[in-house]
Protein backbone atom coordinates (compact mmCIF):
# COMPACT_ATOMS: atom_id res chain seq x y z
CA UNK A 1 0.00 0.00 0.00
CA UNK A 2 2.88 2.34 0.77
CA UNK A 3 4.29 1.87 -2.74
CA UNK A 4 0.94 2.88 -4.21
CA UNK A 5 0.81 6.08 -2.17
CA UNK A 6 4.43 6.91 -3.01
CA UNK A 7 3.68 6.65 -6.74
CA UNK A 8 1.40 9.71 -6.50
CA UNK A 9 2.42 13.35 -6.04
CA UNK A 10 1.72 14.84 -2.60
CA UNK A 11 -0.94 17.16 -4.08
CA UNK A 12 -2.98 14.16 -5.24
CA UNK A 13 -2.64 12.48 -1.86
CA UNK A 14 -3.80 15.60 -0.05
CA UNK A 15 -6.73 15.88 -2.44
CA UNK A 16 -7.76 12.33 -1.54
CA UNK A 17 -7.46 13.04 2.19
CA UNK A 18 -9.64 16.13 1.76
CA UNK A 19 -12.50 13.83 0.69
CA UNK A 20 -12.50 12.33 4.20
CA UNK A 21 -13.03 13.93 7.59
CA UNK A 22 -9.31 13.72 8.48
CA UNK A 23 -7.85 17.06 9.60
CA UNK A 24 -4.35 18.52 9.98
CA UNK A 25 -2.78 17.21 6.78
CA UNK A 26 -2.41 20.46 4.81
CA UNK A 27 1.05 21.43 6.13
CA UNK A 28 2.44 17.88 6.15
CA UNK A 29 5.21 16.67 3.90
CA UNK A 30 4.69 13.69 1.60
CA UNK A 31 6.17 11.14 4.02
CA UNK A 32 3.90 12.39 6.81
CA UNK A 33 0.86 12.30 4.54
CA UNK A 34 1.66 8.71 3.58
CA UNK A 35 1.99 7.73 7.26
CA UNK A 36 -1.39 9.32 7.96
CA UNK A 37 -2.97 7.50 5.03
CA UNK A 38 -1.46 4.18 6.14
CA UNK A 39 -3.03 4.63 9.59
CA UNK A 40 -6.38 5.07 7.83
CA UNK A 41 -5.76 2.74 4.90
CA UNK A 42 -9.33 1.39 4.95
CA UNK A 43 -10.47 4.82 3.68
CA UNK A 44 -7.98 4.78 0.79
CA UNK A 45 -8.17 1.18 -0.44
CA UNK A 46 -9.57 2.32 -3.81
CA UNK A 47 -6.36 4.17 -4.80
CA UNK A 48 -4.36 2.41 -7.52
CA UNK A 49 -0.73 2.69 -8.59
CA UNK A 50 0.00 5.83 -10.64
CA UNK A 51 1.40 5.43 -14.12
CA UNK A 52 4.96 6.54 -14.57
CA UNK A 53 5.59 9.63 -16.66
CA UNK A 54 7.51 9.31 -19.89
CA UNK A 55 10.78 11.05 -20.50
CA UNK A 56 10.48 14.60 -21.76
CA UNK A 57 12.02 13.59 -25.07
CA UNK A 58 9.46 10.83 -25.62
CA UNK A 59 6.56 12.95 -24.46
CA UNK A 60 6.87 15.90 -26.80
CA UNK A 61 6.36 15.45 -30.53
CA UNK A 62 8.90 17.03 -32.82
CA UNK A 63 8.27 20.67 -33.53
CA UNK A 64 7.66 21.70 -37.10
CA UNK A 65 9.58 24.73 -38.21
CA UNK A 66 7.40 27.41 -39.71
CA UNK A 67 9.00 29.83 -42.09
CA UNK A 68 7.60 33.33 -42.06
CA UNK A 69 6.74 34.77 -45.43
CA UNK A 70 8.40 38.02 -46.38
CA UNK A 71 5.89 40.65 -47.40
CA UNK A 72 6.64 43.15 -50.10
CA UNK A 73 5.97 46.74 -49.16
CA UNK A 74 2.50 47.93 -50.12
CA UNK A 75 3.56 51.47 -50.94
CA UNK A 76 5.69 52.34 -53.90
CA UNK A 77 8.68 54.45 -53.13
CA UNK A 78 8.47 57.86 -54.78
CA UNK A 79 11.66 59.52 -55.79
CA UNK A 80 11.97 63.22 -55.20
CA UNK A 81 12.57 65.27 -58.30
CA UNK A 82 16.10 66.44 -58.73
CA UNK A 83 16.58 70.10 -59.56
CA UNK A 84 18.60 70.74 -62.62
CA UNK A 85 21.67 72.75 -61.88
CA UNK A 86 22.35 75.53 -64.32
CA UNK A 87 25.72 75.58 -65.93
CA UNK A 88 27.38 78.37 -67.84
CA UNK A 89 27.20 76.50 -71.11
CA UNK A 90 23.43 76.38 -71.18
CA UNK A 91 21.55 79.45 -72.31
CA UNK A 92 18.86 80.91 -70.10
CA UNK A 93 15.37 80.12 -71.25
CA UNK A 94 13.38 83.21 -72.28
Coordinates of N, CA, C and O in Angstrom, one line a residue:
X1 N 0.8 -1.2 0.0 CA 0.0 0.0 0.0 C 0.9 1.3 0.0 O 0.5 2.2 -0.6
X2 N 2.0 1.2 0.7 CA 2.9 2.3 0.8 C 3.4 2.7 -0.6 O 3.5 3.8 -1.0
X3 N 3.8 1.7 -1.4 CA 4.3 1.9 -2.7 C 3.3 2.6 -3.6 O 3.6 3.4 -4.4
X4 N 2.0 2.2 -3.4 CA 0.9 2.9 -4.2 C 0.9 4.4 -3.9 O 0.8 5.2 -4.8
X5 N 0.9 4.7 -2.6 CA 0.8 6.1 -2.2 C 2.0 6.9 -2.7 O 1.9 8.0 -3.1
X6 N 3.2 6.2 -2.6 CA 4.4 6.9 -3.0 C 4.5 7.2 -4.5 O 5.2 8.0 -5.0
X7 N 3.7 6.4 -5.3 CA 3.7 6.6 -6.7 C 2.9 7.9 -7.2 O 3.0 8.3 -8.3
X8 N 2.2 8.5 -6.2 CA 1.4 9.7 -6.5 C 2.1 10.9 -5.9 O 2.8 10.9 -4.9
X9 N 1.9 12.1 -6.6 CA 2.4 13.3 -6.0 C 1.7 13.7 -4.8 O 0.5 13.3 -4.6
X10 N 2.3 14.5 -3.9 CA 1.7 14.8 -2.6 C 0.4 15.6 -2.8 O -0.5 15.5 -2.0
X11 N 0.3 16.4 -3.8 CA -0.9 17.2 -4.1 C -2.1 16.2 -4.3 O -3.2 16.5 -3.8
X12 N -1.9 15.1 -5.0 CA -3.0 14.2 -5.2 C -3.4 13.5 -3.9 O -4.5 13.3 -3.6
X13 N -2.4 13.1 -3.1 CA -2.6 12.5 -1.9 C -3.5 13.4 -0.9 O -4.4 13.0 -0.3
X14 N -3.1 14.7 -0.9 CA -3.8 15.6 -0.1 C -5.2 15.8 -0.6 O -6.2 16.0 0.2
X15 N -5.4 15.7 -1.9 CA -6.7 15.9 -2.4 C -7.6 14.7 -2.0 O -8.8 14.9 -1.7
X16 N -7.0 13.5 -2.0 CA -7.8 12.3 -1.5 C -8.1 12.4 -0.1 O -9.2 12.0 0.4
X17 N -7.2 12.9 0.8 CA -7.5 13.0 2.2 C -8.6 14.1 2.4 O -9.4 13.9 3.3
X18 N -8.6 15.1 1.6 CA -9.6 16.1 1.8 C -11.1 15.6 1.6 O -12.0 16.2 2.0
X19 N -11.2 14.5 0.9 CA -12.5 13.8 0.7 C -13.0 13.1 1.9 O -14.1 12.7 2.0
X20 N -12.1 13.0 2.9 CA -12.5 12.3 4.2 C -12.6 13.4 5.3 O -12.5 14.6 5.0
X21 N -12.9 13.0 6.5 CA -13.0 13.9 7.6 C -11.7 14.1 8.4 O -11.7 14.6 9.5
X22 N -10.6 13.6 7.8 CA -9.3 13.7 8.5 C -8.8 15.2 8.4 O -8.9 15.8 7.4
X23 N -8.3 15.7 9.5 CA -7.9 17.1 9.6 C -6.4 17.1 9.9 O -5.8 16.2 10.3
X24 N -5.7 18.3 9.6 CA -4.3 18.5 10.0 C -3.3 18.0 9.0 O -2.1 18.0 9.3
X25 N -3.7 17.8 7.8 CA -2.8 17.2 6.8 C -2.2 18.3 5.9 O -1.2 18.1 5.2
X26 N -2.8 19.5 5.8 CA -2.4 20.5 4.8 C -1.0 20.9 4.9 O -0.4 21.2 3.8
X27 N -0.3 21.0 6.0 CA 1.0 21.4 6.1 C 2.0 20.3 6.2 O 3.2 20.5 6.4
X28 N 1.6 19.1 6.1 CA 2.4 17.9 6.2 C 3.2 17.7 4.9 O 2.8 18.1 3.8
X29 N 4.4 17.1 5.0 CA 5.2 16.7 3.9 C 4.7 15.3 3.4 O 3.9 14.7 4.0
X30 N 5.2 14.9 2.2 CA 4.7 13.7 1.6 C 4.8 12.5 2.5 O 3.9 11.7 2.6
X31 N 6.0 12.3 3.2 CA 6.2 11.1 4.0 C 5.2 11.1 5.2 O 4.6 10.1 5.5
X32 N 4.9 12.3 5.7 CA 3.9 12.4 6.8 C 2.5 12.1 6.3 O 1.7 11.4 7.0
X33 N 2.2 12.6 5.1 CA 0.9 12.3 4.5 C 0.7 10.8 4.3 O -0.4 10.2 4.6
X34 N 1.7 10.2 3.8 CA 1.7 8.7 3.6 C 1.5 8.0 4.9 O 0.6 7.0 5.0
X35 N 2.2 8.4 5.9 CA 2.0 7.7 7.3 C 0.5 7.9 7.7 O -0.1 6.9 8.3
X36 N 0.0 9.1 7.6 CA -1.4 9.3 8.0 C -2.4 8.5 7.2 O -3.3 7.9 7.7
X37 N -2.1 8.3 5.9 CA -3.0 7.5 5.0 C -2.9 6.0 5.4 O -3.8 5.3 5.3
X38 N -1.6 5.6 5.8 CA -1.5 4.2 6.1 C -2.2 3.9 7.4 O -2.7 2.7 7.6
X39 N -2.3 4.8 8.4 CA -3.0 4.6 9.6 C -4.5 4.5 9.3 O -5.2 3.9 10.1
X40 N -5.0 5.1 8.2 CA -6.4 5.1 7.8 C -6.6 4.4 6.5 O -7.4 4.8 5.6
X41 N -5.8 3.3 6.2 CA -5.8 2.7 4.9 C -7.1 2.2 4.4 O -7.3 2.0 3.2
X42 N -8.0 1.9 5.4 CA -9.3 1.4 5.0 C -10.1 2.5 4.2 O -11.0 2.1 3.3
X43 N -9.8 3.7 4.4 CA -10.5 4.8 3.7 C -9.9 5.1 2.3 O -10.4 5.8 1.5
X44 N -8.7 4.5 2.0 CA -8.0 4.8 0.8 C -7.7 3.5 0.0 O -6.8 3.5 -0.9
X45 N -8.4 2.5 0.2 CA -8.2 1.2 -0.4 C -8.5 1.2 -1.9 O -8.0 0.4 -2.7
X46 N -9.2 2.2 -2.4 CA -9.6 2.3 -3.8 C -8.4 2.9 -4.7 O -8.5 2.8 -5.9
X47 N -7.4 3.5 -4.1 CA -6.4 4.2 -4.8 C -5.5 3.1 -5.4 O -5.0 2.2 -4.8
X48 N -5.2 3.3 -6.7 CA -4.4 2.4 -7.5 C -3.0 3.0 -7.8 O -2.8 4.2 -7.6
X49 N -2.1 2.2 -8.3 CA -0.7 2.7 -8.6 C -0.8 3.7 -9.7 O -1.5 3.5 -10.7
X50 N -0.1 4.8 -9.6 CA 0.0 5.8 -10.6 C 0.9 5.4 -11.8 O 1.9 4.7 -11.5
X51 N 0.6 5.8 -13.0 CA 1.4 5.4 -14.1 C 2.6 6.3 -14.1 O 2.5 7.5 -13.8
X52 N 3.7 5.8 -14.5 CA 5.0 6.5 -14.6 C 4.9 7.5 -15.8 O 4.4 7.1 -16.8
X53 N 5.5 8.7 -15.6 CA 5.6 9.6 -16.7 C 6.7 9.2 -17.6 O 7.7 8.6 -17.2
X54 N 6.5 9.6 -18.9 CA 7.5 9.3 -19.9 C 8.6 10.4 -19.8 O 8.4 11.4 -19.2
X55 N 9.7 10.1 -20.4 CA 10.8 11.1 -20.5 C 10.3 12.2 -21.3 O 9.4 12.1 -22.2
X56 N 10.9 13.4 -21.0 CA 10.5 14.6 -21.8 C 10.7 14.5 -23.3 O 9.9 15.0 -24.1
X57 N 11.7 13.8 -23.7 CA 12.0 13.6 -25.1 C 11.0 12.7 -25.7 O 10.6 13.0 -26.9
X58 N 10.5 11.7 -25.1 CA 9.5 10.8 -25.6 C 8.1 11.5 -25.6 O 7.3 11.2 -26.5
X59 N 7.9 12.4 -24.7 CA 6.6 13.0 -24.5 C 6.2 14.0 -25.5 O 5.1 14.0 -26.0
X60 N 7.2 14.8 -25.9 CA 6.9 15.9 -26.8 C 7.1 15.5 -28.2 O 8.1 14.9 -28.6
X61 N 6.1 15.7 -29.1 CA 6.4 15.5 -30.5 C 7.3 16.5 -31.1 O 7.5 17.5 -30.5
X62 N 7.9 16.1 -32.2 CA 8.9 17.0 -32.8 C 8.2 18.3 -33.3 O 7.1 18.2 -33.8
X63 N 8.8 19.4 -33.1 CA 8.3 20.7 -33.5 C 8.5 20.9 -35.0 O 9.6 20.6 -35.5
X64 N 7.5 21.4 -35.7 CA 7.7 21.7 -37.1 C 8.1 23.1 -37.2 O 7.6 24.0 -36.5
X65 N 9.0 23.4 -38.0 CA 9.6 24.7 -38.2 C 8.7 25.5 -39.2 O 8.5 25.0 -40.3
X66 N 8.2 26.6 -38.8 CA 7.4 27.4 -39.7 C 8.2 28.6 -40.2 O 8.9 29.3 -39.4
X67 N 8.3 28.7 -41.5 CA 9.0 29.8 -42.1 C 8.0 31.0 -42.3 O 6.9 30.8 -42.8
X68 N 8.4 32.2 -41.9 CA 7.6 33.3 -42.1 C 7.8 33.9 -43.5 O 8.9 33.9 -44.0
X69 N 6.7 34.2 -44.1 CA 6.7 34.8 -45.4 C 7.2 36.2 -45.3 O 6.8 37.0 -44.4
X70 N 7.9 36.6 -46.3 CA 8.4 38.0 -46.4 C 7.4 38.8 -47.2 O 7.2 38.5 -48.4
X71 N 6.8 39.8 -46.7 CA 5.9 40.7 -47.4 C 6.6 41.8 -48.1 O 7.5 42.4 -47.6
X72 N 6.1 42.0 -49.3 CA 6.6 43.1 -50.1 C 5.9 44.4 -49.6 O 4.8 44.3 -49.2
X73 N 6.6 45.5 -49.6 CA 6.0 46.7 -49.2 C 4.8 47.1 -50.0 O 4.8 46.9 -51.2
X74 N 3.7 47.6 -49.4 CA 2.5 47.9 -50.1 C 2.7 49.2 -50.9 O 2.1 49.4 -51.9
X75 N 3.4 50.2 -50.3 CA 3.6 51.5 -50.9 C 4.8 51.5 -51.9 O 5.8 50.9 -51.6
X76 N 4.6 52.2 -53.0 CA 5.7 52.3 -53.9 C 6.5 53.5 -53.4 O 6.0 54.5 -52.9
X77 N 7.8 53.4 -53.6 CA 8.7 54.5 -53.1 C 8.7 55.5 -54.2 O 9.0 55.2 -55.4
X78 N 8.4 56.7 -53.8 CA 8.5 57.9 -54.8 C 9.8 58.6 -54.6 O 10.3 58.9 -53.6
X79 N 10.4 58.8 -55.8 CA 11.7 59.5 -55.8 C 11.4 61.0 -55.9 O 10.5 61.4 -56.6
X80 N 12.1 61.8 -55.1 CA 12.0 63.2 -55.2 C 12.6 63.7 -56.5 O 13.6 63.2 -56.9
X81 N 12.0 64.7 -57.1 CA 12.6 65.3 -58.3 C 13.9 66.0 -58.0 O 14.0 66.6 -57.0
X82 N 14.8 65.8 -58.9 CA 16.1 66.4 -58.7 C 16.1 67.7 -59.5 O 15.8 67.8 -60.7
X83 N 16.5 68.8 -58.9 CA 16.6 70.1 -59.6 C 17.8 70.1 -60.5 O 18.8 69.6 -60.1
X84 N 17.5 70.7 -61.6 CA 18.6 70.7 -62.6 C 19.5 71.9 -62.3 O 19.0 73.0 -62.1
X85 N 20.7 71.7 -62.2 CA 21.7 72.8 -61.9 C 22.1 73.5 -63.2 O 22.4 72.8 -64.2
X86 N 22.0 74.7 -63.1 CA 22.3 75.5 -64.3 C 23.9 75.6 -64.4 O 24.6 75.8 -63.5
X87 N 24.3 75.4 -65.7 CA 25.7 75.6 -65.9 C 25.9 76.8 -66.9 O 25.0 77.2 -67.5
X88 N 27.1 77.2 -67.0 CA 27.4 78.4 -67.8 C 27.2 78.1 -69.3 O 26.9 79.0 -70.1
X89 N 27.3 76.9 -69.7 CA 27.2 76.5 -71.1 C 25.8 76.5 -71.6 O 25.5 76.7 -72.8
X90 N 24.8 76.4 -70.7 CA 23.4 76.4 -71.2 C 22.9 77.8 -71.2 O 23.1 78.6 -70.3
X91 N 22.1 78.1 -72.3 CA 21.6 79.4 -72.3 C 20.3 79.5 -71.4 O 19.7 78.5 -71.2
X92 N 20.0 80.7 -70.9 CA 18.9 80.9 -70.1 C 17.6 80.8 -71.0 O 17.6 81.4 -72.0
X93 N 16.6 80.2 -70.5 CA 15.4 80.1 -71.3 C 14.7 81.5 -71.2 O 14.7 82.1 -70.2
X94 N 14.0 81.9 -72.2 CA 13.4 83.2 -72.3 C 11.9 83.0 -72.2 O 11.2 82.2 -72.5

